[in-house]
């Protein structure tokens, strides 16, 4: 096997990667990263080996040496991902991480399950996702997740056909959020994100969305259904009502937890991805991290990520891809970061 190149072993800080979207962003990504604002760049795809739906390269991350991260991983999957991960997922990272800054409300939409994606889209992965709220603005920051009560499929078909936005949005649970809140969003769940909500978003590595509320957002209905007919596309939708018990199992409120390592997501997310908040304080020494492919997003403060391959400085707004081949690592300094990882194996 080819020996690890420095890029395979050492963590790498990545530049912003903001493919153009149909909806407006706010100022939060630019403020975090210290970069110019982009009106239609509301998503920063971090360490992405995933393309935008139907496109050849848009969405893919590039390493500082000019290579696509996707190509680097495919050239040395074991170095980047580890033996156990490769045995389970091949050369796929099994993860897409984004910074998402909603400058306007997103439309009501949902994503396909693994089974639907395999049957209709030729993909191993559907698109379960999770939101980690890292900032909010405005008087009423909210997200929307799941029908409030069981929805009649015929009624939903009618709302989509007539583009009845008030009925679609009004049928969903409205959830007030603040920094530190997290929401797990299973595939099939109708959802939307309100304006002024700034997220780190974890997803399965696809760009599959069925847009139920496309009028005023997309150019036409043809872009809403992944190239499928509407009836087939709407089979992705979970019509079940999300009551209080189910919502409680999907939502965590972690903002007041002062621990150095805080697991952020519902247990229901475990088979898809993992995330934790790291709060390092120099007076307490470093936070030791086990070997894993991962993405690190630095929210505030400064410090160092130290591995057997050397030390990488950490700064506010820094986004790093960490290969499994980096080995055990230590986060040192005074900072807050989110660490995102693929599913654990076994």
C-alpha positions as YAML, in Angstrom:
chain: A
units: angstrom
residues:
- id: 1
  name: UNK
  ca: [0.00, 0.00, 0.00]
- id: 2
  name: UNK
  ca: [1.16, 3.56, -0.72]
- id: 3
  name: UNK
  ca: [2.70, 5.28, 2.27]
- id: 4
  name: UNK
  ca: [0.78, 8.16, 3.76]
- id: 5
  name: UNK
  ca: [1.57, 11.53, 2.27]
- id: 6
  name: UNK
  ca: [1.71, 14.46, 4.70]
- id: 7
  name: UNK
  ca: [-1.81, 15.41, 3.60]
- id: 8
  name: UNK
  ca: [-3.11, 12.01, 4.66]
- id: 9
  name: UNK
  ca: [-1.60, 12.21, 8.14]
- id: 10
  name: UNK
  ca: [-1.83, 15.86, 9.07]
- id: 11
  name: UNK
  ca: [-5.02, 17.82, 9.78]
- id: 12
  name: UNK
  ca: [-5.66, 20.43, 7.10]
- id: 13
  name: UNK
  ca: [-7.39, 23.77, 7.43]
- id: 14
  name: UNK
  ca: [-9.79, 24.33, 4.54]
- id: 15
  name: UNK
  ca: [-11.00, 27.53, 2.87]
- id: 16
  name: UNK
  ca: [-14.66, 28.40, 2.57]
- id: 17
  name: UNK
  ca: [-16.59, 26.35, 0.00]
- id: 18
  name: UNK
  ca: [-19.92, 28.04, -0.76]
- id: 19
  name: UNK
  ca: [-21.67, 26.73, -3.89]
- id: 20
  name: UNK
  ca: [-24.42, 29.04, -5.06]
- id: 21
  name: UNK
  ca: [-27.89, 28.23, -3.69]
- id: 22
  name: UNK
  ca: [-31.43, 29.37, -4.46]
- id: 23
  name: UNK
  ca: [-31.94, 31.07, -1.08]
- id: 24
  name: UNK
  ca: [-30.22, 34.00, 0.62]
- id: 25
  name: UNK
  ca: [-27.72, 33.73, 3.42]
- id: 26
  name: UNK
  ca: [-27.12, 36.08, 6.32]
- id: 27
  name: UNK
  ca: [-23.94, 37.58, 7.69]
- id: 28
  name: UNK
  ca: [-22.96, 34.81, 10.12]
- id: 29
  name: UNK
  ca: [-20.65, 32.69, 7.94]
- id: 30
  name: UNK
  ca: [-18.74, 35.77, 6.85]
- id: 31
  name: UNK
  ca: [-18.50, 37.03, 10.43]
- id: 32
  name: UNK
  ca: [-17.28, 33.68, 11.75]
- id: 33
  name: UNK
  ca: [-14.75, 33.22, 8.98]
- id: 34
  name: UNK
  ca: [-13.72, 36.87, 8.63]
- id: 35
  name: UNK
  ca: [-14.61, 36.81, 4.94]
- id: 36
  name: UNK
  ca: [-16.81, 38.85, 2.55]
- id: 37
  name: UNK
  ca: [-20.55, 38.14, 2.59]
- id: 38
  name: UNK
  ca: [-22.13, 36.17, -0.24]
- id: 39
  name: UNK
  ca: [-25.87, 36.70, -0.70]
- id: 40
  name: UNK
  ca: [-26.49, 33.32, -2.29]
- id: 41
  name: UNK
  ca: [-23.73, 31.41, -0.52]
- id: 42
  name: UNK
  ca: [-25.66, 30.48, 2.64]
- id: 43
  name: UNK
  ca: [-24.00, 27.07, 2.94]
- id: 44
  name: UNK
  ca: [-20.31, 26.36, 3.46]
- id: 45
  name: UNK
  ca: [-19.71, 22.70, 2.57]
- id: 46
  name: UNK
  ca: [-16.85, 21.64, 4.84]
- id: 47
  name: UNK
  ca: [-14.55, 18.77, 3.84]
- id: 48
  name: UNK
  ca: [-17.10, 17.80, 1.20]
- id: 49
  name: UNK
  ca: [-16.75, 14.81, -1.09]
- id: 50
  name: UNK
  ca: [-20.37, 15.39, -2.22]
- id: 51
  name: UNK
  ca: [-21.51, 17.31, -5.30]
- id: 52
  name: UNK
  ca: [-24.63, 19.38, -5.66]
- id: 53
  name: UNK
  ca: [-27.43, 17.31, -7.19]
- id: 54
  name: UNK
  ca: [-26.92, 16.84, -10.91]
- id: 55
  name: UNK
  ca: [-23.57, 18.69, -11.03]
- id: 56
  name: UNK
  ca: [-20.08, 17.40, -11.72]
- id: 57
  name: UNK
  ca: [-17.94, 19.29, -9.21]
- id: 58
  name: UNK
  ca: [-19.94, 22.04, -7.47]
- id: 59
  name: UNK
  ca: [-19.86, 21.38, -3.74]
- id: 60
  name: UNK
  ca: [-16.59, 19.45, -3.67]
- id: 61
  name: UNK
  ca: [-13.86, 20.69, -1.31]
- id: 62
  name: UNK
  ca: [-10.35, 21.35, -2.56]
- id: 63
  name: UNK
  ca: [-7.22, 20.87, -0.49]
- id: 64
  name: UNK
  ca: [-4.62, 23.66, -0.40]
- id: 65
  name: UNK
  ca: [-2.50, 21.76, -2.96]
- id: 66
  name: UNK
  ca: [-5.37, 21.96, -5.46]
- id: 67
  name: UNK
  ca: [-6.54, 18.35, -5.28]
- id: 68
  name: UNK
  ca: [-10.17, 17.56, -4.66]
- id: 69
  name: UNK
  ca: [-10.59, 16.03, -1.22]
- id: 70
  name: UNK
  ca: [-12.71, 13.34, -2.89]
- id: 71
  name: UNK
  ca: [-9.78, 12.32, -5.09]
- id: 72
  name: UNK
  ca: [-7.34, 12.33, -2.19]
- id: 73
  name: UNK
  ca: [-9.59, 10.07, -0.12]
- id: 74
  name: UNK
  ca: [-10.11, 7.70, -3.03]
- id: 75
  name: UNK
  ca: [-6.33, 7.47, -3.52]
- id: 76
  name: UNK
  ca: [-5.74, 6.46, 0.13]
- id: 77
  name: UNK
  ca: [-9.04, 5.54, 1.80]
- id: 78
  name: UNK
  ca: [-7.45, 3.66, 4.70]
- id: 79
  name: UNK
  ca: [-5.16, 6.57, 5.53]
- id: 80
  name: UNK
  ca: [-8.02, 9.04, 5.51]
- id: 81
  name: UNK
  ca: [-10.82, 6.90, 6.93]
- id: 82
  name: UNK
  ca: [-9.32, 3.91, 8.77]
- id: 83
  name: UNK
  ca: [-9.60, 0.18, 8.16]
- id: 84
  name: UNK
  ca: [-12.95, -0.39, 9.92]
- id: 85
  name: UNK
  ca: [-14.64, 2.53, 8.16]
- id: 86
  name: UNK
  ca: [-13.42, 1.34, 4.74]
- id: 87
  name: UNK
  ca: [-14.72, -2.17, 5.47]
- id: 88
  name: UNK
  ca: [-18.17, -0.70, 6.17]
- id: 89
  name: UNK
  ca: [-18.41, 2.22, 3.73]
- id: 90
  name: UNK
  ca: [-15.65, 1.80, 1.15]
- id: 91
  name: UNK
  ca: [-14.00, 5.08, 0.16]
- id: 92
  name: UNK
  ca: [-17.02, 7.22, 1.12]
- id: 93
  name: UNK
  ca: [-16.55, 9.50, 4.11]
- id: 94
  name: UNK
  ca: [-20.24, 8.75, 4.92]
- id: 95
  name: UNK
  ca: [-20.55, 12.36, 6.10]
- id: 96
  name: UNK
  ca: [-21.28, 15.84, 4.83]
- id: 97
  name: UNK
  ca: [-20.82, 18.82, 7.16]
- id: 98
  name: UNK
  ca: [-22.08, 22.31, 6.41]
- id: 99
  name: UNK
  ca: [-22.22, 25.71, 7.98]
- id: 100
  name: UNK
  ca: [-25.72, 26.96, 7.16]
- id: 101
  name: UNK
  ca: [-26.74, 30.57, 7.68]
- id: 102
  name: UNK
  ca: [-30.39, 31.15, 6.82]
- id: 103
  name: UNK
  ca: [-30.91, 34.72, 5.67]
- id: 104
  name: UNK
  ca: [-34.49, 33.83, 4.77]
- id: 105
  name: UNK
  ca: [-36.81, 31.02, 5.72]
- id: 106
  name: UNK
  ca: [-36.05, 27.85, 3.82]
- id: 107
  name: UNK
  ca: [-38.94, 26.14, 2.01]
- id: 108
  name: UNK
  ca: [-40.69, 23.14, 3.49]
- id: 109
  name: UNK
  ca: [-38.88, 20.08, 2.18]
- id: 110
  name: UNK
  ca: [-37.84, 16.54, 3.06]
- id: 111
  name: UNK
  ca: [-35.15, 14.04, 2.16]
- id: 112
  name: UNK
  ca: [-35.24, 10.40, 1.03]
- id: 113
  name: UNK
  ca: [-34.34, 7.42, 3.17]
- id: 114
  name: UNK
  ca: [-31.52, 5.03, 2.32]
- id: 115
  name: UNK
  ca: [-34.04, 2.54, 0.95]
- id: 116
  name: UNK
  ca: [-35.75, 5.10, -1.29]
- id: 117
  name: UNK
  ca: [-32.37, 6.40, -2.52]
- id: 118
  name: UNK
  ca: [-31.24, 2.88, -3.37]
- id: 119
  name: UNK
  ca: [-34.47, 2.11, -5.25]
- id: 120
  name: UNK
  ca: [-34.96, 5.37, -7.13]
- id: 121
  name: UNK
  ca: [-31.74, 7.40, -7.09]
- id: 122
  name: UNK
  ca: [-28.97, 4.84, -7.44]
- id: 123
  name: UNK
  ca: [-27.35, 5.84, -4.17]
- id: 124
  name: UNK
  ca: [-26.39, 3.88, -1.09]
- id: 125
  name: UNK
  ca: [-27.20, 6.89, 1.07]
- id: 126
  name: UNK
  ca: [-30.36, 8.87, 1.59]
- id: 127
  name: UNK
  ca: [-30.20, 12.07, 3.58]
- id: 128
  name: UNK
  ca: [-30.82, 11.98, 7.29]
- id: 129
  name: UNK
  ca: [-29.47, 15.15, 8.90]
- id: 130
  name: UNK
  ca: [-29.00, 16.94, 12.21]
- id: 131
  name: UNK
  ca: [-28.76, 20.61, 13.17]
- id: 132
  name: UNK
  ca: [-26.43, 22.11, 15.78]
- id: 133
  name: UNK
  ca: [-27.50, 25.70, 16.45]
- id: 134
  name: UNK
  ca: [-24.40, 27.85, 16.95]
- id: 135
  name: UNK
  ca: [-26.01, 31.29, 16.71]
- id: 136
  name: UNK
  ca: [-29.30, 33.11, 16.18]
- id: 137
  name: UNK
  ca: [-30.50, 36.59, 15.27]
- id: 138
  name: UNK
  ca: [-33.87, 38.27, 15.09]
- id: 139
  name: UNK
  ca: [-36.78, 38.32, 17.50]
- id: 140
  name: UNK
  ca: [-38.01, 34.75, 16.99]
- id: 141
  name: UNK
  ca: [-35.45, 32.21, 15.76]
- id: 142
  name: UNK
  ca: [-37.27, 28.96, 15.01]
- id: 143
  name: UNK
  ca: [-37.00, 25.73, 13.06]
- id: 144
  name: UNK
  ca: [-39.82, 23.49, 11.85]
- id: 145
  name: UNK
  ca: [-39.71, 19.71, 12.17]
- id: 146
  name: UNK
  ca: [-42.35, 17.06, 11.48]
- id: 147
  name: UNK
  ca: [-46.13, 17.27, 11.16]
- id: 148
  name: UNK
  ca: [-47.88, 18.33, 14.38]
- id: 149
  name: UNK
  ca: [-50.41, 15.56, 13.87]
- id: 150
  name: UNK
  ca: [-50.89, 12.75, 11.38]
- id: 151
  name: UNK
  ca: [-51.31, 14.33, 7.95]
- id: 152
  name: UNK
  ca: [-53.76, 13.10, 5.33]
- id: 153
  name: UNK
  ca: [-51.66, 12.17, 2.26]
- id: 154
  name: UNK
  ca: [-54.38, 13.47, -0.06]
- id: 155
  name: UNK
  ca: [-54.36, 16.82, 1.73]
- id: 156
  name: UNK
  ca: [-50.59, 17.05, 1.48]
- id: 157
  name: UNK
  ca: [-50.77, 16.21, -2.22]
- id: 158
  name: UNK
  ca: [-53.27, 19.06, -2.61]
- id: 159
  name: UNK
  ca: [-51.10, 21.53, -0.66]
- id: 160
  name: UNK
  ca: [-48.12, 20.69, -2.86]
- id: 161
  name: UNK
  ca: [-50.12, 20.82, -6.10]
- id: 162
  name: UNK
  ca: [-51.61, 24.22, -5.24]
- id: 163
  name: UNK
  ca: [-48.47, 25.46, -3.46]
- id: 164
  name: UNK
  ca: [-50.41, 26.29, -0.31]
- id: 165
  name: UNK
  ca: [-47.46, 27.57, 1.71]
- id: 166
  name: UNK
  ca: [-49.50, 28.56, 4.74]
- id: 167
  name: UNK
  ca: [-50.99, 25.07, 5.03]
- id: 168
  name: UNK
  ca: [-47.63, 23.37, 4.57]
- id: 169
  name: UNK
  ca: [-45.79, 25.49, 7.11]
- id: 170
  name: UNK
  ca: [-48.72, 25.64, 9.50]
- id: 171
  name: UNK
  ca: [-48.91, 21.85, 9.64]
- id: 172
  name: UNK
  ca: [-45.40, 21.56, 11.13]
- id: 173
  name: UNK
  ca: [-44.07, 21.76, 14.67]
- id: 174
  name: UNK
  ca: [-42.52, 25.19, 15.25]
- id: 175
  name: UNK
  ca: [-39.54, 24.90, 17.59]
- id: 176
  name: UNK
  ca: [-37.86, 27.96, 19.17]
- id: 177
  name: UNK
  ca: [-34.07, 27.53, 19.25]
- id: 178
  name: UNK
  ca: [-30.97, 29.12, 20.72]
- id: 179
  name: UNK
  ca: [-27.25, 28.40, 20.53]
- id: 180
  name: UNK
  ca: [-26.50, 24.95, 21.91]
- id: 181
  name: UNK
  ca: [-29.78, 23.38, 20.81]
- id: 182
  name: UNK
  ca: [-29.63, 20.40, 18.47]
- id: 183
  name: UNK
  ca: [-32.31, 18.69, 16.37]
- id: 184
  name: UNK
  ca: [-32.06, 15.28, 14.71]
- id: 185
  name: UNK
  ca: [-34.06, 15.18, 11.46]
- id: 186
  name: UNK
  ca: [-34.74, 11.63, 10.22]
- id: 187
  name: UNK
  ca: [-35.13, 11.05, 6.50]
- id: 188
  name: UNK
  ca: [-38.70, 11.67, 5.34]
- id: 189
  name: UNK
  ca: [-39.37, 14.38, 7.93]
- id: 190
  name: UNK
  ca: [-40.92, 17.57, 6.50]
- id: 191
  name: UNK
  ca: [-38.90, 20.49, 7.82]
- id: 192
  name: UNK
  ca: [-37.73, 24.06, 7.32]
- id: 193
  name: UNK
  ca: [-35.28, 26.46, 8.95]
- id: 194
  name: UNK
  ca: [-36.29, 29.97, 9.93]
- id: 195
  name: UNK
  ca: [-34.34, 33.16, 9.14]
- id: 196
  name: UNK
  ca: [-31.54, 34.08, 11.50]
- id: 197
  name: UNK
  ca: [-30.69, 30.51, 12.50]
- id: 198
  name: UNK
  ca: [-26.99, 29.65, 12.11]
- id: 199
  name: UNK
  ca: [-26.15, 25.94, 12.13]
- id: 200
  name: UNK
  ca: [-23.47, 23.35, 11.87]
- id: 201
  name: UNK
  ca: [-25.37, 20.73, 9.90]
- id: 202
  name: UNK
  ca: [-24.41, 17.06, 9.67]
- id: 203
  name: UNK
  ca: [-25.85, 14.98, 6.83]
- id: 204
  name: UNK
  ca: [-25.44, 11.77, 5.00]
- id: 205
  name: UNK
  ca: [-23.27, 12.52, 1.94]
- id: 206
  name: UNK
  ca: [-25.91, 13.37, -0.67]
- id: 207
  name: UNK
  ca: [-27.72, 16.44, -2.00]
- id: 208
  name: UNK
  ca: [-31.19, 14.88, -2.29]
- id: 209
  name: UNK
  ca: [-34.10, 17.20, -1.42]
- id: 210
  name: UNK
  ca: [-37.79, 16.91, -2.27]
- id: 211
  name: UNK
  ca: [-39.04, 20.49, -2.16]
- id: 212
  name: UNK
  ca: [-42.69, 20.55, -1.14]
- id: 213
  name: UNK
  ca: [-42.92, 24.34, -1.18]
- id: 214
  name: UNK
  ca: [-41.14, 25.37, -4.35]
- id: 215
  name: UNK
  ca: [-43.12, 28.44, -5.48]
- id: 216
  name: UNK
  ca: [-41.10, 31.57, -4.76]
- id: 217
  name: UNK
  ca: [-37.95, 29.54, -4.19]
- id: 218
  name: UNK
  ca: [-37.24, 27.46, -7.31]
- id: 219
  name: UNK
  ca: [-37.69, 28.40, -10.95]
- id: 220
  name: UNK
  ca: [-40.28, 25.67, -11.54]
- id: 221
  name: UNK
  ca: [-41.68, 22.44, -10.16]
- id: 222
  name: UNK
  ca: [-39.34, 20.34, -12.29]
- id: 223
  name: UNK
  ca: [-36.47, 21.27, -9.96]
- id: 224
  name: UNK
  ca: [-38.40, 20.19, -6.87]
- id: 225
  name: UNK
  ca: [-38.60, 16.42, -7.23]
- id: 226
  name: UNK
  ca: [-35.11, 15.05, -8.01]
- id: 227
  name: UNK
  ca: [-36.06, 14.26, -11.60]
- id: 228
  name: UNK
  ca: [-38.86, 11.97, -10.40]
- id: 229
  name: UNK
  ca: [-42.57, 12.33, -10.98]
- id: 230
  name: UNK
  ca: [-44.33, 14.10, -8.11]
- id: 231
  name: UNK
  ca: [-46.22, 11.04, -6.89]
- id: 232
  name: UNK
  ca: [-43.04, 8.99, -6.60]
- id: 233
  name: UNK
  ca: [-41.06, 11.83, -5.00]
- id: 234
  name: UNK
  ca: [-43.73, 12.35, -2.33]
- id: 235
  name: UNK
  ca: [-43.33, 8.73, -1.22]
- id: 236
  name: UNK
  ca: [-40.30, 10.00, 0.67]
- id: 237
  name: UNK
  ca: [-42.56, 11.90, 3.08]
- id: 238
  name: UNK
  ca: [-43.34, 10.71, 6.61]
- id: 239
  name: UNK
  ca: [-46.97, 11.69, 7.26]
- id: 240
  name: UNK
  ca: [-46.88, 10.66, 10.92]
- id: 241
  name: UNK
  ca: [-47.43, 13.34, 13.55]
- id: 242
  name: UNK
  ca: [-44.47, 14.20, 15.77]
- id: 243
  name: UNK
  ca: [-45.86, 14.42, 19.29]
- id: 244
  name: UNK
  ca: [-44.11, 15.74, 22.39]
- id: 245
  name: UNK
  ca: [-42.43, 12.43, 23.25]
- id: 246
  name: UNK
  ca: [-40.95, 12.00, 19.78]
- id: 247
  name: UNK
  ca: [-39.80, 15.61, 19.59]
- id: 248
  name: UNK
  ca: [-38.17, 15.26, 23.00]
- id: 249
  name: UNK
  ca: [-36.22, 12.27, 21.72]
- id: 250
  name: UNK
  ca: [-34.95, 14.29, 18.72]
- id: 251
  name: UNK
  ca: [-34.05, 17.57, 20.46]
- id: 252
  name: UNK
  ca: [-31.25, 18.26, 22.94]
- id: 253
  name: UNK
  ca: [-30.61, 21.53, 24.78]
- id: 254
  name: UNK
  ca: [-26.87, 21.62, 25.54]
- id: 255
  name: UNK
  ca: [-26.01, 25.31, 25.68]
- id: 256
  name: UNK
  ca: [-25.65, 25.42, 29.47]
- id: 257
  name: UNK
  ca: [-23.53, 22.27, 29.79]
- id: 258
  name: UNK
  ca: [-20.02, 23.40, 30.85]
- id: 259
  name: UNK
  ca: [-18.26, 20.05, 30.31]
- id: 260
  name: UNK
  ca: [-15.10, 19.90, 28.23]
- id: 261
  name: UNK
  ca: [-16.68, 17.31, 25.87]
- id: 262
  name: UNK
  ca: [-20.45, 17.41, 25.34]
- id: 263
  name: UNK
  ca: [-22.22, 14.88, 23.05]
- id: 264
  name: UNK
  ca: [-24.60, 17.00, 21.00]
- id: 265
  name: UNK
  ca: [-27.00, 14.74, 19.15]
- id: 266
  name: UNK
  ca: [-29.92, 12.46, 19.97]
- id: 267
  name: UNK
  ca: [-29.14, 8.77, 20.32]
- id: 268
  name: UNK
  ca: [-31.23, 8.28, 17.18]
- id: 269
  name: UNK
  ca: [-28.41, 9.94, 15.21]
- id: 270
  name: UNK
  ca: [-25.81, 7.37, 16.26]
- id: 271
  name: UNK
  ca: [-26.13, 5.17, 13.17]
- id: 272
  name: UNK
  ca: [-25.63, 8.18, 10.88]
- id: 273
  name: UNK
  ca: [-23.04, 10.50, 12.45]
- id: 274
  name: UNK
  ca: [-21.68, 11.89, 15.71]
- id: 275
  name: UNK
  ca: [-20.92, 15.38, 17.00]
- id: 276
  name: UNK
  ca: [-19.56, 16.82, 20.20]
- id: 277
  name: UNK
  ca: [-18.73, 20.27, 21.50]
- id: 278
  name: UNK
  ca: [-15.19, 20.75, 22.78]
- id: 279
  name: UNK
  ca: [-14.47, 23.49, 25.33]
- id: 280
  name: UNK
  ca: [-10.75, 23.68, 25.94]
- id: 281
  name: UNK
  ca: [-9.21, 25.77, 28.72]
- id: 282
  name: UNK
  ca: [-5.45, 26.08, 28.94]
- id: 283
  name: UNK
  ca: [-5.59, 25.92, 32.74]
- id: 284
  name: UNK
  ca: [-7.12, 22.44, 32.50]
- id: 285
  name: UNK
  ca: [-4.69, 20.99, 29.99]
- id: 286
  name: UNK
  ca: [-5.62, 19.59, 26.59]
- id: 287
  name: UNK
  ca: [-8.60, 17.55, 25.43]
- id: 288
  name: UNK
  ca: [-7.46, 14.18, 24.12]
- id: 289
  name: UNK
  ca: [-9.20, 12.84, 21.00]
- id: 290
  name: UNK
  ca: [-9.16, 9.28, 19.72]
- id: 291
  name: UNK
  ca: [-8.11, 8.58, 16.09]
- id: 292
  name: UNK
  ca: [-10.94, 9.21, 13.62]
- id: 293
  name: UNK
  ca: [-11.74, 10.89, 10.35]
- id: 294
  name: UNK
  ca: [-13.53, 14.08, 11.28]
- id: 295
  name: UNK
  ca: [-14.30, 17.73, 10.73]
- id: 296
  name: UNK
  ca: [-13.46, 20.38, 13.30]
- id: 297
  name: UNK
  ca: [-15.23, 23.76, 13.28]
- id: 298
  name: UNK
  ca: [-13.72, 26.36, 15.63]
- id: 299
  name: UNK
  ca: [-16.42, 28.66, 16.99]
- id: 300
  name: UNK
  ca: [-14.32, 30.97, 19.18]
- id: 301
  name: UNK
  ca: [-10.95, 31.30, 20.83]
- id: 302
  name: UNK
  ca: [-7.52, 30.13, 19.76]
- id: 303
  name: UNK
  ca: [-5.35, 27.11, 20.36]
- id: 304
  name: UNK
  ca: [-3.59, 24.18, 18.75]
- id: 305
  name: UNK
  ca: [-4.53, 20.77, 17.41]
- id: 306
  name: UNK
  ca: [-1.53, 18.60, 18.19]
- id: 307
  name: UNK
  ca: [-1.01, 15.22, 16.50]
- id: 308
  name: UNK
  ca: [1.91, 12.89, 15.92]
- id: 309
  name: UNK
  ca: [2.33, 14.68, 12.59]
- id: 310
  name: UNK
  ca: [2.81, 18.10, 14.20]
- id: 311
  name: UNK
  ca: [0.74, 21.01, 15.45]
- id: 312
  name: UNK
  ca: [-1.92, 22.94, 13.55]
- id: 313
  name: UNK
  ca: [-3.03, 26.36, 14.84]
- id: 314
  name: UNK
  ca: [-6.74, 26.80, 15.61]
- id: 315
  name: UNK
  ca: [-8.46, 30.15, 15.11]
- id: 316
  name: UNK
  ca: [-12.04, 31.42, 15.18]
- id: 317
  name: UNK
  ca: [-13.88, 30.30, 12.04]
- id: 318
  name: UNK
  ca: [-11.28, 27.71, 11.16]
- id: 319
  name: UNK
  ca: [-12.57, 24.51, 9.57]
- id: 320
  name: UNK
  ca: [-10.29, 21.50, 9.48]
- id: 321
  name: UNK
  ca: [-10.45, 18.03, 8.00]
- id: 322
  name: UNK
  ca: [-8.71, 15.49, 10.21]
- id: 323
  name: UNK
  ca: [-7.65, 12.16, 8.64]
- id: 324
  name: UNK
  ca: [-7.82, 8.95, 10.64]
- id: 325
  name: UNK
  ca: [-4.11, 8.69, 9.90]
- id: 326
  name: UNK
  ca: [-3.46, 11.71, 12.12]
- id: 327
  name: UNK
  ca: [-3.75, 9.28, 15.04]
- id: 328
  name: UNK
  ca: [-4.57, 10.41, 18.55]
- id: 329
  name: UNK
  ca: [-4.83, 14.19, 18.86]
- id: 330
  name: UNK
  ca: [-4.96, 16.84, 21.57]
- id: 331
  name: UNK
  ca: [-6.84, 20.14, 21.46]
- id: 332
  name: UNK
  ca: [-4.99, 22.77, 23.48]
- id: 333
  name: UNK
  ca: [-5.68, 26.42, 24.25]
- id: 334
  name: UNK
  ca: [-8.79, 28.40, 25.10]
- id: 335
  name: UNK
  ca: [-11.49, 27.75, 22.54]
- id: 336
  name: UNK
  ca: [-14.84, 26.22, 21.65]
- id: 337
  name: UNK
  ca: [-15.19, 23.88, 18.68]
- id: 338
  name: UNK
  ca: [-17.59, 21.36, 17.19]
- id: 339
  name: UNK
  ca: [-16.17, 17.99, 16.20]
- id: 340
  name: UNK
  ca: [-18.16, 16.03, 13.58]
- id: 341
  name: UNK
  ca: [-17.54, 12.38, 12.72]
- id: 342
  name: UNK
  ca: [-19.09, 9.61, 10.59]
- id: 343
  name: UNK
  ca: [-20.96, 6.66, 12.15]
- id: 344
  name: UNK
  ca: [-18.98, 4.56, 14.60]
- id: 345
  name: UNK
  ca: [-18.42, 1.01, 13.43]
- id: 346
  name: UNK
  ca: [-19.53, -1.83, 15.71]
...
